[in-house]
Every structure is written in structure tokens, then in C-alpha cells.
Amino acid sequence: MTAKLACMVSTVVAAVLFIASLRYVTDFWLLAFVTSFQLHIAIICILLSCLVFWLTRDAVAGLLVVWSLALAIHAVVMLLEFSTSATSAPDARPFRLLSFNVLMDNAANADAIADTILDSGADAVYLFEAAALQSVLPRLQQTYPYRLGCFAGTPGCDLLILSKRPLLEGRFHSLSDLRRDRFAIASVDFDGTELTLAAGHITKPYFDDYHRDELDEVSEILFRVTGPLILAGDFNSASIAPDMRAFLAANDLRKATWEPATWPTEAGRFGIAIDHVFARAPAILMKTTRLPGSLGSNHYGLISDFMIGR
């Protein structure tokens, strides 16, 4: 009975490891969910294969342990890649951003979300699925008088940028034919330095090749940006996914060394980071922390501190 059970577990583990390893030969969109959870999958496979090896002392189980370890180690290496130096120039000045997908049907928590935003001390705020916050926009506008989104620059209320400083040359882009106006970009005069603010909500990666194609559209927009850049949003994918890694490399973006898990909220700190904050020098990301509660959303929000060089 033990041998039969060990054989079944080994077969399942081998199949899962094979699927997870396909990322090294193809970037097929159906693998997107697997690639984002590579570390989680590898850890579970390590535990199961170690259990089988302890029961059977079988060479196949030993091979599965090594295979699982290799996937886990590489996942950690990828998580550390593109990390911020968190070292700024002596004349750099601080800037704080709050980024949060509030969930479009979360109007019941609008006041609590507004309180969190106002207490954050953020210089700028990116909000996604912001229709839930229409009732509190007048409150928010007292602290953040400048906005892009929610009927300012777009006919709808989805993606929203709020700022304490005037937003210059603000505009929206539709990244694909699935949803409109889910990328916005503007600049602010940050004490004589033009700082570019960009916010995006990328389609889920298991919708054919839309995720990769939308990232390519963002890259084309960011290619024309010079000077310090802050990009944040709901990317619906972990930074270790192949198309995300290519996107970060192509745009010379840096992220927190260990990004806080933002989804699913039920998993807490054991989830994955699909909401990201990136920076391009001379904007230096110093740290990113997670809001203490989800405030009724299915994502956790993020607060990031930067130092903006001249």
C-alpha cells in the first residue's frame, strides 16, 4: 500500500514539475498561472518528494527532490533580479506613492479607503477599478486637487491618478481591444525635475497573448520617456513570469527586493505579488510596504517611498 501511494505521489509530482519546467522552453500563455506560482509549486513538490524519499529511499524520489530544489532556487534568484539598489544621490528628495486596486463593487468601504489614502501622506495615488470611490472623490480632492481619470481625461471611472502637484500632459491609452483607458501617464514638476507618473492595469495573463501584447504597448510608450519614472499598477502576474522579466529588462525598471504579496488576500503573506511598483533612475525605489488590510478589496494596496534625483 505504501509503495503504491508513493508511486502515485511521485507521478503527480513529476507531472507538476514537468509543467512548471516548460517555461524554460516556451512562453505559452496557458502556463502563466504556473509561472507566477513557481516558488509555491516548487516548495510543495519539495515536501512531497522528500516524504516519498523518506518512505521508499527510491532514486526517482531523490531525483524529484533535486528537480524541485532547482526550480525553487531559480525562482528565488529571479525574485532577487531587478531589485532596487535603495541608494540615492545626496541631493535626492523623498516622494511617496500609494497604489491600490480597490475593486469596482467595493463602494461600501469607500469611506475607509478614503481615510487610508488621506492618512498615508502619499504625494500621488494610483487607484484601479475606482468607480467604487466616486462618492468620496470630493473629500479626496481637498488633499489631491489634481486628478486624471474618473471623467477627467476619460469618459469612464476606472483607472485614477490623484496628485498634490499639477499633472502635466496627462493622457490615457487603451492597451488592447479588451478594455479601454487602462493605462495613464502624466508628469509633475517635482521641484524643478520632471517626474513621470505612469499607472497601468494589465489584462489577466490567461487571456491568450493579451498580457504580453499589452506589456509591449506599455514599453512603446515608456520608450519615449526620459528622466525619472515611477510605474505602478495591477499587472495580474508575478515579476518572475517570462513576459514580466522581459518587460523589466527592456525598460530598465527596478522593484523592491522582496515584493509584498497582494493576491489572493485570503493567503495573506503567502500569496504572490501581482500588484507592482517599479522605478527608473534617477527615481530610486527605497521600499515598498503593504497596507495592513485589504479594505474589502480582493487585492492589498501598496505604499512605496522613493528618492527622486535631479
CSV table of C-alpha atoms in Angstrom, one decimal:
chain,number,residue,atom,x,y,z
A,1,MET,CA,0.0,0.0,0.0
A,2,THR,CA,2.8,2.4,0.9
A,3,ALA,CA,4.7,1.6,-2.3
A,4,LYS,CA,1.5,2.2,-4.4
A,5,LEU,CA,0.8,5.5,-2.7
A,6,ALA,CA,4.4,6.6,-3.1
A,7,CYS,CA,4.2,5.8,-6.8
A,8,MET,CA,1.1,7.8,-7.3
A,9,VAL,CA,2.5,10.8,-5.4
A,10,SER,CA,5.8,10.6,-7.4
A,11,THR,CA,3.8,10.5,-10.7
A,12,VAL,CA,1.8,13.6,-9.7
A,13,VAL,CA,4.9,15.5,-8.6
A,14,ALA,CA,6.8,14.6,-11.7
A,15,ALA,CA,3.9,15.8,-13.9
A,16,VAL,CA,3.7,19.1,-12.0
A,17,LEU,CA,7.4,19.7,-12.2
A,18,PHE,CA,7.4,18.9,-15.9
A,19,ILE,CA,4.6,21.5,-16.5
A,20,ALA,CA,6.4,24.1,-14.3
A,21,SER,CA,9.7,23.5,-16.2
A,22,LEU,CA,8.1,24.2,-19.6
A,23,ARG,CA,8.7,27.9,-19.0
A,24,TYR,CA,12.4,27.2,-20.0
A,25,VAL,CA,11.4,26.1,-23.5
A,26,THR,CA,8.3,28.1,-24.2
A,27,ASP,CA,6.4,31.2,-23.0
A,28,PHE,CA,2.9,29.8,-23.8
A,29,TRP,CA,0.1,31.8,-22.2
A,30,LEU,CA,-1.6,28.8,-20.7
A,31,LEU,CA,1.4,28.4,-18.4
A,32,ALA,CA,1.0,32.0,-17.0
A,33,PHE,CA,-0.6,30.9,-13.7
A,34,VAL,CA,2.1,28.2,-13.2
A,35,THR,CA,5.0,30.6,-13.8
A,36,SER,CA,3.7,33.1,-11.3
A,37,PHE,CA,3.4,30.4,-8.6
A,38,GLN,CA,6.7,28.7,-9.4
A,39,LEU,CA,8.2,29.1,-5.9
A,40,HIS,CA,5.0,27.9,-4.2
A,41,ILE,CA,4.7,24.9,-6.5
A,42,ALA,CA,8.4,24.0,-6.0
A,43,ILE,CA,8.1,24.2,-2.2
A,44,ILE,CA,5.1,21.9,-2.2
A,45,CYS,CA,6.9,19.4,-4.6
A,46,ILE,CA,10.0,19.5,-2.3
A,47,LEU,CA,7.9,18.5,0.7
A,48,LEU,CA,6.0,15.7,-1.2
A,49,SER,CA,9.1,14.3,-2.8
A,50,CYS,CA,11.0,14.4,0.5
A,51,LEU,CA,8.2,12.4,2.1
A,52,VAL,CA,8.3,9.8,-0.7
A,53,PHE,CA,12.1,9.6,-0.4
A,54,TRP,CA,11.8,9.1,3.3
A,55,LEU,CA,9.3,6.3,2.8
A,56,THR,CA,10.9,4.5,-0.1
A,57,ARG,CA,14.6,5.6,-0.4
A,58,ASP,CA,14.0,5.5,-4.1
A,59,ALA,CA,16.3,7.1,-6.6
A,60,VAL,CA,13.4,8.5,-8.5
A,61,ALA,CA,12.2,10.3,-5.4
A,62,GLY,CA,15.7,11.6,-4.9
A,63,LEU,CA,15.7,13.0,-8.5
A,64,LEU,CA,12.4,14.7,-7.8
A,65,VAL,CA,13.8,16.3,-4.7
A,66,VAL,CA,16.7,17.7,-6.7
A,67,TRP,CA,14.4,18.8,-9.5
A,68,SER,CA,12.1,20.6,-7.1
A,69,LEU,CA,15.0,22.3,-5.3
A,70,ALA,CA,16.4,23.6,-8.7
A,71,LEU,CA,13.1,25.2,-9.5
A,72,ALA,CA,12.8,26.8,-6.1
A,73,ILE,CA,16.3,28.1,-6.1
A,74,HIS,CA,15.9,29.6,-9.6
A,75,ALA,CA,12.6,31.2,-8.5
A,76,VAL,CA,14.4,32.9,-5.6
A,77,VAL,CA,17.1,34.1,-8.0
A,78,MET,CA,14.5,35.6,-10.3
A,79,LEU,CA,12.8,37.3,-7.4
A,80,LEU,CA,16.0,39.0,-6.5
A,81,GLU,CA,16.8,40.1,-10.0
A,82,PHE,CA,15.8,43.7,-11.0
A,83,SER,CA,16.0,44.7,-7.3
A,84,THR,CA,16.4,48.3,-6.3
A,85,SER,CA,19.8,49.5,-5.0
A,86,ALA,CA,17.9,51.6,-2.5
A,87,THR,CA,20.8,54.0,-2.7
A,88,SER,CA,20.1,57.6,-3.7
A,89,ALA,CA,22.1,60.7,-4.6
A,90,PRO,CA,22.8,63.2,-1.8
A,91,ASP,CA,20.5,65.8,-3.4
A,92,ALA,CA,17.6,63.4,-4.0
A,93,ARG,CA,14.2,64.3,-2.4
A,94,PRO,CA,11.5,62.0,-1.0
A,95,PHE,CA,8.3,61.1,-2.8
A,96,ARG,CA,5.6,58.7,-1.7
A,97,LEU,CA,3.1,56.7,-3.8
A,98,LEU,CA,0.0,54.7,-2.8
A,99,SER,CA,-1.2,52.2,-5.4
A,100,PHE,CA,-4.4,50.1,-4.8
A,101,ASN,CA,-6.9,48.1,-6.8
A,102,VAL,CA,-10.0,48.9,-4.8
A,103,LEU,CA,-12.4,46.5,-6.6
A,104,MET,CA,-15.2,48.0,-8.6
A,105,ASP,CA,-18.1,46.8,-6.4
A,106,ASN,CA,-16.4,47.9,-3.1
A,107,ALA,CA,-18.4,51.1,-2.6
A,108,ALA,CA,-19.4,50.0,0.9
A,109,ASN,CA,-15.8,50.6,2.0
A,110,ALA,CA,-15.3,53.9,0.1
A,111,ASP,CA,-15.0,56.0,3.3
A,112,ALA,CA,-12.5,53.6,4.9
A,113,ILE,CA,-10.4,53.6,1.8
A,114,ALA,CA,-10.5,57.4,1.6
A,115,ASP,CA,-9.4,57.6,5.2
A,116,THR,CA,-6.5,55.3,4.5
A,117,ILE,CA,-5.4,57.4,1.4
A,118,LEU,CA,-5.6,60.7,3.3
A,119,ASP,CA,-3.7,59.3,6.3
A,120,SER,CA,-1.0,57.8,4.1
A,121,GLY,CA,0.9,61.0,3.4
A,122,ALA,CA,1.3,60.0,-0.3
A,123,ASP,CA,2.3,62.6,-2.8
A,124,ALA,CA,0.4,60.7,-5.5
A,125,VAL,CA,-2.2,58.0,-5.6
A,126,TYR,CA,-2.9,55.3,-8.2
A,127,LEU,CA,-6.4,53.7,-7.9
A,128,PHE,CA,-7.8,50.9,-10.1
A,129,GLU,CA,-11.4,49.9,-10.6
A,130,ALA,CA,-12.0,53.3,-8.9
A,131,ALA,CA,-15.7,53.5,-9.7
A,132,ALA,CA,-16.3,52.3,-6.1
A,133,LEU,CA,-14.9,55.6,-4.9
A,134,GLN,CA,-17.0,58.1,-6.8
A,135,SER,CA,-18.8,59.2,-3.6
A,136,VAL,CA,-15.6,60.2,-1.8
A,137,LEU,CA,-13.9,62.0,-4.7
A,138,PRO,CA,-14.9,65.4,-3.3
A,139,ARG,CA,-13.1,64.5,0.0
A,140,LEU,CA,-10.0,63.3,-1.7
A,141,GLN,CA,-9.9,66.3,-4.0
A,142,GLN,CA,-9.4,68.6,-1.0
A,143,THR,CA,-5.9,67.0,-0.4
A,144,TYR,CA,-5.3,65.9,-4.0
A,145,PRO,CA,-6.7,68.7,-6.2
A,146,TYR,CA,-5.2,67.3,-9.4
A,147,ARG,CA,-6.6,64.2,-11.0
A,148,LEU,CA,-6.5,62.1,-14.2
A,149,GLY,CA,-9.4,59.7,-14.6
A,150,CYS,CA,-13.0,59.4,-13.4
A,151,PHE,CA,-14.3,61.7,-16.1
A,152,ALA,CA,-11.1,63.8,-16.2
A,153,GLY,CA,-9.4,62.9,-19.4
A,154,THR,CA,-11.7,59.8,-19.9
A,155,PRO,CA,-15.4,59.2,-20.2
A,156,GLY,CA,-15.4,56.5,-17.5
A,157,CYS,CA,-14.2,55.9,-14.0
A,158,ASP,CA,-11.8,53.0,-13.7
A,159,LEU,CA,-8.1,54.0,-13.5
A,160,LEU,CA,-7.5,57.1,-11.5
A,161,ILE,CA,-4.3,59.2,-10.7
A,162,LEU,CA,-4.5,61.7,-7.8
A,163,SER,CA,-1.7,64.2,-7.2
A,164,LYS,CA,-0.9,67.0,-4.8
A,165,ARG,CA,1.0,68.6,-7.7
A,166,PRO,CA,-0.3,69.7,-11.1
A,167,LEU,CA,-0.5,66.8,-13.6
A,168,LEU,CA,1.1,67.9,-16.9
A,169,GLU,CA,0.4,66.4,-20.3
A,170,GLY,CA,-1.8,63.7,-18.7
A,171,ARG,CA,-3.3,61.2,-21.2
A,172,PHE,CA,-4.9,57.8,-21.3
A,173,HIS,CA,-4.0,54.8,-23.6
A,174,SER,CA,-6.0,51.7,-24.4
A,175,LEU,CA,-3.6,48.9,-24.5
A,176,SER,CA,-5.8,46.4,-26.3
A,177,ASP,CA,-9.4,45.9,-27.6
A,178,LEU,CA,-10.4,44.2,-24.4
A,179,ARG,CA,-10.8,47.2,-22.1
A,180,ARG,CA,-10.3,50.9,-22.7
A,181,ASP,CA,-8.3,53.5,-20.9
A,182,ARG,CA,-6.3,51.2,-18.6
A,183,PHE,CA,-3.0,52.9,-18.9
A,184,ALA,CA,-2.4,56.6,-17.9
A,185,ILE,CA,0.7,58.7,-17.9
A,186,ALA,CA,1.4,62.2,-16.8
A,187,SER,CA,4.3,64.3,-15.4
A,188,VAL,CA,4.7,66.6,-12.4
A,189,ASP,CA,7.2,69.3,-11.8
A,190,PHE,CA,9.0,68.0,-8.8
A,191,ASP,CA,11.0,71.0,-7.6
A,192,GLY,CA,12.5,71.6,-11.0
A,193,THR,CA,12.7,67.9,-12.1
A,194,GLU,CA,10.2,66.5,-14.5
A,195,LEU,CA,8.9,63.3,-12.8
A,196,THR,CA,6.9,60.9,-15.0
A,197,LEU,CA,4.0,59.1,-13.3
A,198,ALA,CA,2.5,56.0,-15.1
A,199,ALA,CA,-0.2,53.7,-13.9
A,200,GLY,CA,-1.5,50.5,-15.6
A,201,HIS,CA,-4.0,47.8,-15.2
A,202,ILE,CA,-2.9,44.8,-17.4
A,203,THR,CA,-5.2,42.1,-18.6
A,204,LYS,CA,-5.0,38.7,-16.9
A,205,PRO,CA,-2.3,36.5,-18.5
A,206,TYR,CA,-4.5,33.6,-19.3
A,207,PHE,CA,-6.5,35.6,-21.9
A,208,ASP,CA,-4.5,34.4,-24.9
A,209,ASP,CA,-1.4,36.6,-25.6
A,210,TYR,CA,-3.1,39.8,-24.4
A,211,HIS,CA,-0.9,40.2,-21.3
A,212,ARG,CA,2.3,40.1,-23.3
A,213,ASP,CA,0.9,42.3,-26.0
A,214,GLU,CA,-0.2,44.9,-23.6
A,215,LEU,CA,3.2,45.0,-21.9
A,216,ASP,CA,4.7,45.6,-25.3
A,217,GLU,CA,2.3,48.5,-25.8
A,218,VAL,CA,3.4,50.0,-22.4
A,219,SER,CA,7.1,49.5,-23.4
A,220,GLU,CA,6.5,51.5,-26.6
A,221,ILE,CA,5.0,54.4,-24.5
A,222,LEU,CA,7.8,54.3,-21.9
A,223,PHE,CA,10.5,54.2,-24.6
A,224,ARG,CA,9.8,57.9,-25.2
A,225,VAL,CA,10.0,58.8,-21.5
A,226,THR,CA,13.2,60.4,-20.3
A,227,GLY,CA,14.2,61.3,-16.7
A,228,PRO,CA,12.9,59.7,-13.5
A,229,LEU,CA,9.9,57.4,-13.9
A,230,ILE,CA,7.5,55.7,-11.5
A,231,LEU,CA,5.3,52.9,-12.8
A,232,ALA,CA,2.8,51.0,-10.7
A,233,GLY,CA,-0.4,49.1,-11.1
A,234,ASP,CA,-2.2,45.8,-11.2
A,235,PHE,CA,-0.1,43.6,-13.6
A,236,ASN,CA,-2.1,40.4,-12.8
A,237,SER,CA,1.2,38.5,-12.9
A,238,ALA,CA,4.3,37.9,-10.7
A,239,SER,CA,7.5,39.6,-11.7
A,240,ILE,CA,9.1,36.2,-12.3
A,241,ALA,CA,6.8,35.4,-15.2
A,242,PRO,CA,8.8,35.4,-18.5
A,243,ASP,CA,7.0,38.3,-20.1
A,244,MET,CA,7.3,40.4,-16.9
A,245,ARG,CA,11.0,39.7,-16.8
A,246,ALA,CA,11.4,40.8,-20.4
A,247,PHE,CA,9.4,43.9,-19.7
A,248,LEU,CA,11.5,44.9,-16.7
A,249,ALA,CA,14.7,44.3,-18.6
A,250,ALA,CA,13.6,46.3,-21.7
A,251,ASN,CA,12.5,49.3,-19.7
A,252,ASP,CA,15.4,49.3,-17.1
A,253,LEU,CA,13.0,49.2,-14.2
A,254,ARG,CA,13.7,48.3,-10.6
A,255,LYS,CA,11.5,46.8,-8.0
A,256,ALA,CA,11.6,46.0,-4.3
A,257,THR,CA,13.9,43.1,-3.4
A,258,TRP,CA,11.0,41.2,-1.7
A,259,GLU,CA,7.7,42.5,-3.1
A,260,PRO,CA,4.8,42.2,-0.6
A,261,ALA,CA,2.2,39.6,-1.6
A,262,THR,CA,-1.0,41.3,-2.8
A,263,TRP,CA,-3.2,38.4,-4.0
A,264,PRO,CA,-5.2,36.4,-3.1
A,265,THR,CA,-6.0,38.3,0.1
A,266,GLU,CA,-7.1,35.1,1.8
A,267,ALA,CA,-3.5,33.8,1.6
A,268,GLY,CA,-2.0,36.8,3.4
A,269,ARG,CA,1.7,37.0,3.2
A,270,PHE,CA,1.8,33.5,1.5
A,271,GLY,CA,0.2,34.8,-1.7
A,272,ILE,CA,2.0,36.3,-4.7
A,273,ALA,CA,2.8,39.9,-5.8
A,274,ILE,CA,0.7,40.7,-8.8
A,275,ASP,CA,0.5,44.4,-7.9
A,276,HIS,CA,3.8,46.1,-8.5
A,277,VAL,CA,5.7,49.3,-8.1
A,278,PHE,CA,8.6,50.0,-10.4
A,279,ALA,CA,11.1,52.8,-10.8
A,280,ARG,CA,13.6,54.0,-13.3
A,281,ALA,CA,16.6,56.1,-12.2
A,282,PRO,CA,17.1,58.8,-11.2
A,283,ALA,CA,13.9,57.8,-9.3
A,284,ILE,CA,15.1,55.3,-6.7
A,285,LEU,CA,12.7,53.0,-5.0
A,286,MET,CA,13.7,52.8,-1.4
A,287,LYS,CA,11.0,50.4,0.0
A,288,THR,CA,7.5,49.1,-0.7
A,289,THR,CA,5.1,48.0,2.1
A,290,ARG,CA,1.7,46.6,2.1
A,291,LEU,CA,-1.4,48.3,3.5
A,292,PRO,CA,-2.3,46.4,6.7
A,293,GLY,CA,-5.8,45.5,5.5
A,294,SER,CA,-7.5,44.8,2.2
A,295,LEU,CA,-10.4,47.2,2.9
A,296,GLY,CA,-12.9,45.0,1.2
A,297,SER,CA,-10.8,44.5,-2.0
A,298,ASN,CA,-9.5,41.3,-3.4
A,299,HIS,CA,-6.0,42.9,-3.6
A,300,TYR,CA,-3.8,44.5,-1.0
A,301,GLY,CA,-2.7,48.1,-1.6
A,302,LEU,CA,0.9,49.2,-1.6
A,303,ILE,CA,2.8,52.3,-0.3
A,304,SER,CA,6.2,53.0,-1.8
A,305,ASP,CA,8.8,55.5,-0.8
A,306,PHE,CA,11.2,56.9,-3.4
A,307,MET,CA,14.1,59.3,-3.6
A,308,ILE,CA,14.0,61.4,-6.7
A,309,GLY,CA,17.3,62.6,-8.1
A,310,ARG,CA,17.9,65.6,-10.3
